[in-house]
Amino acid sequence: MKKMFILLFAVLVLATGCSSNNNNSDRYGKIWDFRKGFVVTKEDGRILVVRDKVANLEVPLSEILEEAQPNAIWLSVDKTDYDAILVGDQVSIKIPNGTVDLSYPAQATADVTKK
């Protein structure tokens, strides 16, 4: 009986220790990798990209950001990319130096192309 109790206790400890609370996931359980997204606004050589397509781009930006949280990033882009991208476009994102400021919205310098 004592061996059974020890075995049960060991299994319980192992099962608890192996479970994970992944703090890197967003509210949907997926981690956004910043590789693609949708442009929701442009200003001063930067574009604001969110992970999921926004149904109505006419709503205030604060509502779009609230709905997208934590999946939004301001991207500083070169003039050619800035001029080629339109609000509503799906874009591919390449962050050459890999550095992302994880404020909200996140911020980075990137190369973007229309998908």
PDB file of N, CA and C in Angstrom, residues 7 11 27 38 47 51 54 59 63 66 79 107:
ATOM      1  N   LEU A   7       4.165   5.698  -5.537  1.00  0.00           N
ATOM      2  CA  LEU A   7       4.073   5.695  -6.992  1.00  0.00           C
ATOM      3  C   LEU A   7       3.040   6.713  -7.471  1.00  0.00           C
ATOM      4  N   VAL A  11       3.850  10.051  -9.768  1.00  0.00           N
ATOM      5  CA  VAL A  11       3.164  10.317 -11.039  1.00  0.00           C
ATOM      6  C   VAL A  11       2.484  11.683 -10.998  1.00  0.00           C
ATOM      7  N   ARG A  27      -4.111  35.603 -26.670  1.00  0.00           N
ATOM      8  CA  ARG A  27      -5.401  35.173 -26.123  1.00  0.00           C
ATOM      9  C   ARG A  27      -6.043  34.048 -26.926  1.00  0.00           C
ATOM     10  N   PHE A  38      -1.799  42.264 -41.931  1.00  0.00           N
ATOM     11  CA  PHE A  38      -2.622  43.164 -42.733  1.00  0.00           C
ATOM     12  C   PHE A  38      -2.382  44.607 -42.294  1.00  0.00           C
ATOM     13  N   ILE A  47       4.150  51.722 -41.159  1.00  0.00           N
ATOM     14  CA  ILE A  47       2.852  51.088 -41.381  1.00  0.00           C
ATOM     15  C   ILE A  47       2.497  50.293 -40.129  1.00  0.00           C
ATOM     16  N   ARG A  51      -2.158  40.990 -37.138  1.00  0.00           N
ATOM     17  CA  ARG A  51      -2.082  39.607 -37.624  1.00  0.00           C
ATOM     18  C   ARG A  51      -3.291  39.217 -38.459  1.00  0.00           C
ATOM     19  N   VAL A  54      -8.852  42.809 -40.780  1.00  0.00           N
ATOM     20  CA  VAL A  54      -9.846  43.637 -40.100  1.00  0.00           C
ATOM     21  C   VAL A  54     -11.040  43.795 -41.034  1.00  0.00           C
ATOM     22  N   VAL A  59     -13.580  51.870 -38.654  1.00  0.00           N
ATOM     23  CA  VAL A  59     -13.729  52.092 -37.210  1.00  0.00           C
ATOM     24  C   VAL A  59     -12.477  52.793 -36.689  1.00  0.00           C
ATOM     25  N   GLU A  63     -10.094  51.123 -31.603  1.00  0.00           N
ATOM     26  CA  GLU A  63     -10.912  49.902 -31.571  1.00  0.00           C
ATOM     27  C   GLU A  63     -10.209  48.755 -32.290  1.00  0.00           C
ATOM     28  N   GLU A  66      -7.510  47.550 -29.979  1.00  0.00           N
ATOM     29  CA  GLU A  66      -8.073  46.813 -28.845  1.00  0.00           C
ATOM     30  C   GLU A  66      -8.462  45.393 -29.260  1.00  0.00           C
ATOM     31  N   LYS A  79      11.086  54.145 -48.201  1.00  0.00           N
ATOM     32  CA  LYS A  79      10.096  54.895 -48.979  1.00  0.00           C
ATOM     33  C   LYS A  79       9.461  54.059 -50.084  1.00  0.00           C
ATOM     34  N   GLN A 107       7.181  47.394 -32.173  1.00  0.00           N
ATOM     35  CA  GLN A 107       7.817  48.269 -33.146  1.00  0.00           C
ATOM     36  C   GLN A 107       9.073  47.613 -33.690  1.00  0.00           C
TER      37      GLN A 107
END
